[in-house]
Short mmCIF file of C-alpha atoms in Angstrom, two decimals:
data_model
loop_
_atom_site.label_atom_id
_atom_site.label_comp_id
_atom_site.label_asym_id
_atom_site.label_seq_id
_atom_site.Cartn_x
_atom_site.Cartn_y
_atom_site.Cartn_z
CA MET A 25 -2.36 13.01 19.26
CA ASP A 26 -1.81 11.43 22.66
CA ASN A 27 -0.63 7.87 23.26
CA GLY A 28 -4.04 6.97 24.68
CA THR A 29 -5.56 7.34 21.21
CA LEU A 30 -2.99 5.01 19.67
CA ALA A 31 -3.50 2.36 22.34
CA SER A 32 -7.28 2.58 22.32
CA GLU A 33 -9.03 -0.69 21.48
CA ASP A 34 -11.50 1.17 19.27
CA ALA A 35 -8.77 2.84 17.23
CA LEU A 36 -8.58 1.93 13.54
CA VAL A 37 -5.24 0.45 12.50
CA MET A 38 -3.74 -0.56 9.15
CA TYR A 39 -1.26 -3.43 9.33
CA PHE A 40 1.71 -3.86 7.02
CA ILE A 41 3.25 -7.35 7.29
CA LEU A 42 6.71 -7.87 5.80
CA ARG A 43 8.41 -11.17 5.08
CA LYS A 44 11.24 -11.46 7.56
CA ASP A 45 13.20 -14.03 5.51
CA LEU A 46 13.85 -11.57 2.67
CA ASN A 47 16.06 -9.30 4.83
CA MET A 48 14.89 -6.24 2.91
CA SER A 49 16.80 -2.97 3.16
CA VAL A 50 15.11 0.08 4.67
CA GLY A 51 14.53 1.46 1.17
CA HIS A 52 13.01 -1.79 -0.04
CA ILE A 53 10.71 -1.92 3.01
CA ALA A 54 9.58 1.67 2.36
CA THR A 55 8.87 0.86 -1.29
CA GLN A 56 6.85 -2.25 -0.43
CA CYS A 57 4.77 -0.41 2.19
CA ALA A 58 4.16 2.47 -0.24
CA SER A 59 3.11 0.02 -2.97
CA GLY A 60 0.66 -1.66 -0.60
CA MET A 61 -0.77 1.67 0.52
CA GLN A 62 -1.09 2.79 -3.10
CA THR A 63 -3.03 -0.39 -3.97
CA ILE A 64 -5.41 0.07 -1.05
CA LEU A 65 -5.93 3.73 -1.94
CA LEU A 66 -6.76 2.79 -5.55
CA HIS A 67 -9.22 0.15 -4.29
CA PHE A 68 -10.76 2.77 -1.97
CA LEU A 69 -11.23 5.24 -4.82
CA ASN A 70 -12.74 2.52 -7.02
CA ILE A 71 -15.14 1.46 -4.26
CA LYS A 72 -16.04 5.10 -3.60
CA ASP A 73 -16.87 5.60 -7.28
CA ASN A 74 -18.98 2.42 -7.37
CA LEU A 75 -20.89 2.77 -4.09
CA VAL A 76 -23.86 4.22 -5.92
CA CYS A 77 -23.90 1.13 -8.15
CA PRO A 78 -26.55 -1.48 -7.18
CA SER A 79 -23.94 -4.26 -7.34
CA SER A 80 -21.91 -2.80 -4.46
CA GLY A 81 -22.74 -4.63 -1.28
CA PRO A 82 -22.37 -4.20 2.47
CA TYR A 83 -18.80 -5.56 2.42
CA GLU A 84 -17.58 -2.84 0.05
CA TYR A 85 -19.45 -0.26 2.10
CA LYS A 86 -17.72 -1.49 5.30
CA LEU A 87 -14.24 -1.30 3.69
CA HIS A 88 -14.98 2.21 2.44
CA SER A 89 -16.43 3.30 5.78
CA TYR A 90 -13.48 1.97 7.81
CA PHE A 91 -10.92 3.53 5.44
CA LYS A 92 -12.64 6.92 5.57
CA LYS A 93 -12.81 6.80 9.38
CA TRP A 94 -9.15 5.72 9.48
CA ILE A 95 -8.17 8.76 7.39
CA ASP A 96 -10.35 11.09 9.47
CA GLN A 97 -9.06 9.76 12.81
CA SER A 98 -5.36 9.17 12.94
CA CYS A 99 -4.06 6.94 10.13
CA ASN A 100 -2.51 4.51 12.65
CA LYS A 101 -0.11 2.13 10.92
CA VAL A 102 1.75 -0.85 12.36
CA ILE A 103 4.58 -2.59 10.51
CA LEU A 104 5.11 -6.22 11.49
CA LEU A 105 7.48 -9.01 10.51
CA ALA A 106 6.36 -12.53 9.65
CA ASN A 107 8.41 -15.66 9.08
CA ASP A 108 7.52 -17.96 6.16
CA LYS A 109 5.12 -20.08 8.21
CA ASP A 110 3.25 -17.11 9.67
CA PHE A 111 3.06 -15.37 6.27
CA ILE A 112 1.41 -18.48 4.81
CA LEU A 113 -0.98 -18.69 7.79
CA LEU A 114 -1.85 -15.01 7.30
CA LYS A 115 -2.64 -15.54 3.62
CA ASP A 116 -4.70 -18.60 4.51
CA HIS A 117 -6.62 -16.64 7.15
CA TYR A 118 -7.59 -14.03 4.54
CA LYS A 119 -7.81 -16.32 1.48
CA ASP A 120 -11.47 -15.55 0.70
CA ASN A 121 -11.32 -11.97 1.83
CA GLU A 122 -10.41 -8.78 -0.01
CA LYS A 123 -9.05 -7.17 3.17
CA LEU A 124 -5.56 -8.55 2.47
CA ILE A 125 -3.50 -6.97 -0.31
CA LEU A 126 -0.37 -8.89 -1.33
CA VAL A 127 2.60 -6.85 -2.49
CA LYS A 128 4.73 -8.58 -5.09
CA ASP A 129 8.19 -7.64 -6.24
CA LEU A 130 9.68 -8.56 -9.58
CA VAL A 131 12.64 -10.86 -9.12
CA VAL A 132 14.96 -11.48 -12.04
CA HIS A 133 17.15 -14.57 -11.89
CA SER A 134 20.02 -14.93 -14.31
CA LEU A 135 20.18 -18.46 -15.67
CA LEU A 136 23.67 -19.84 -16.03
CA CYS A 137 24.82 -20.65 -19.55
CA ASP A 138 27.66 -22.86 -20.65
CA ALA A 139 30.58 -21.54 -22.70
CA SER A 140 28.63 -21.89 -25.96
CA CYS A 141 25.84 -19.60 -24.77
CA ALA A 142 26.11 -16.28 -26.55
CA ILE A 143 23.66 -14.34 -24.40
CA ASN A 144 22.36 -14.62 -20.89
CA THR A 145 18.78 -15.72 -20.38
CA TYR A 146 16.63 -14.55 -17.52
CA GLU A 147 13.73 -15.95 -15.57
CA VAL A 148 11.30 -13.44 -14.08
CA ASN A 149 8.83 -14.16 -11.31
CA LYS A 150 6.84 -12.12 -8.84
CA GLU A 151 7.82 -12.71 -5.25
CA GLU A 152 5.44 -11.85 -2.43
CA THR A 153 7.26 -9.41 -0.19
CA ALA A 154 4.55 -7.98 2.01
CA ALA A 155 0.86 -7.91 2.84
CA VAL A 156 -1.24 -4.90 3.74
CA ILE A 157 -4.56 -5.21 5.50
CA TRP A 158 -7.38 -2.70 5.22
CA PRO A 159 -7.92 -0.67 8.39
CA MET A 160 -9.65 -2.55 11.18
CA PHE A 161 -10.55 -1.76 14.75
CA LYS A 162 -7.74 -2.80 17.05
CA ASN A 163 -10.09 -5.02 19.04
CA GLU A 164 -10.93 -6.94 15.80
CA THR A 165 -7.29 -7.84 15.13
CA PRO A 166 -6.98 -11.60 14.58
CA GLU A 167 -4.58 -13.69 16.68
CA ILE A 168 -2.35 -14.42 13.67
CA ILE A 169 -1.52 -10.69 13.53
CA LYS A 170 -1.32 -10.14 17.30
CA LYS A 171 1.50 -12.68 17.62
CA LEU A 172 3.77 -11.04 15.01
CA HIS A 173 6.68 -8.83 16.02
CA ILE A 174 6.87 -5.10 15.33
CA LEU A 175 9.58 -3.94 12.92
CA LYS A 176 12.24 -2.04 14.88
#
């Protein structure tokens, strides 16, 4: 594929947005991107299976159509970094939209015990590490994404 195809405004692109503040290792970044891609693929397969159902609407059809075209064309992917503020703005931009998939990582915090504590106790929460957005045409990319920096 030539560079002209990648730069084309009508090319379909999938964006992976990682939280910059977490300083994730290369392996952690790869895992988060793979988890996001896996979630989108599972959604795609579910939509594909349900497209014949009367309850599926034009929105599901558009997601399915774009994903299929993305696979058939080039599978362009862009990995971006977002600070806390931009990550919140991104989530807010897509709050009522299924195009954004949030990737969450289990974080286990050890709670400190005093000398009388016989066993450690743990607190578990799910921390948002990344967001993946369904493929979109490059010329439809919102400003909130255009201003983010590419992972190098």
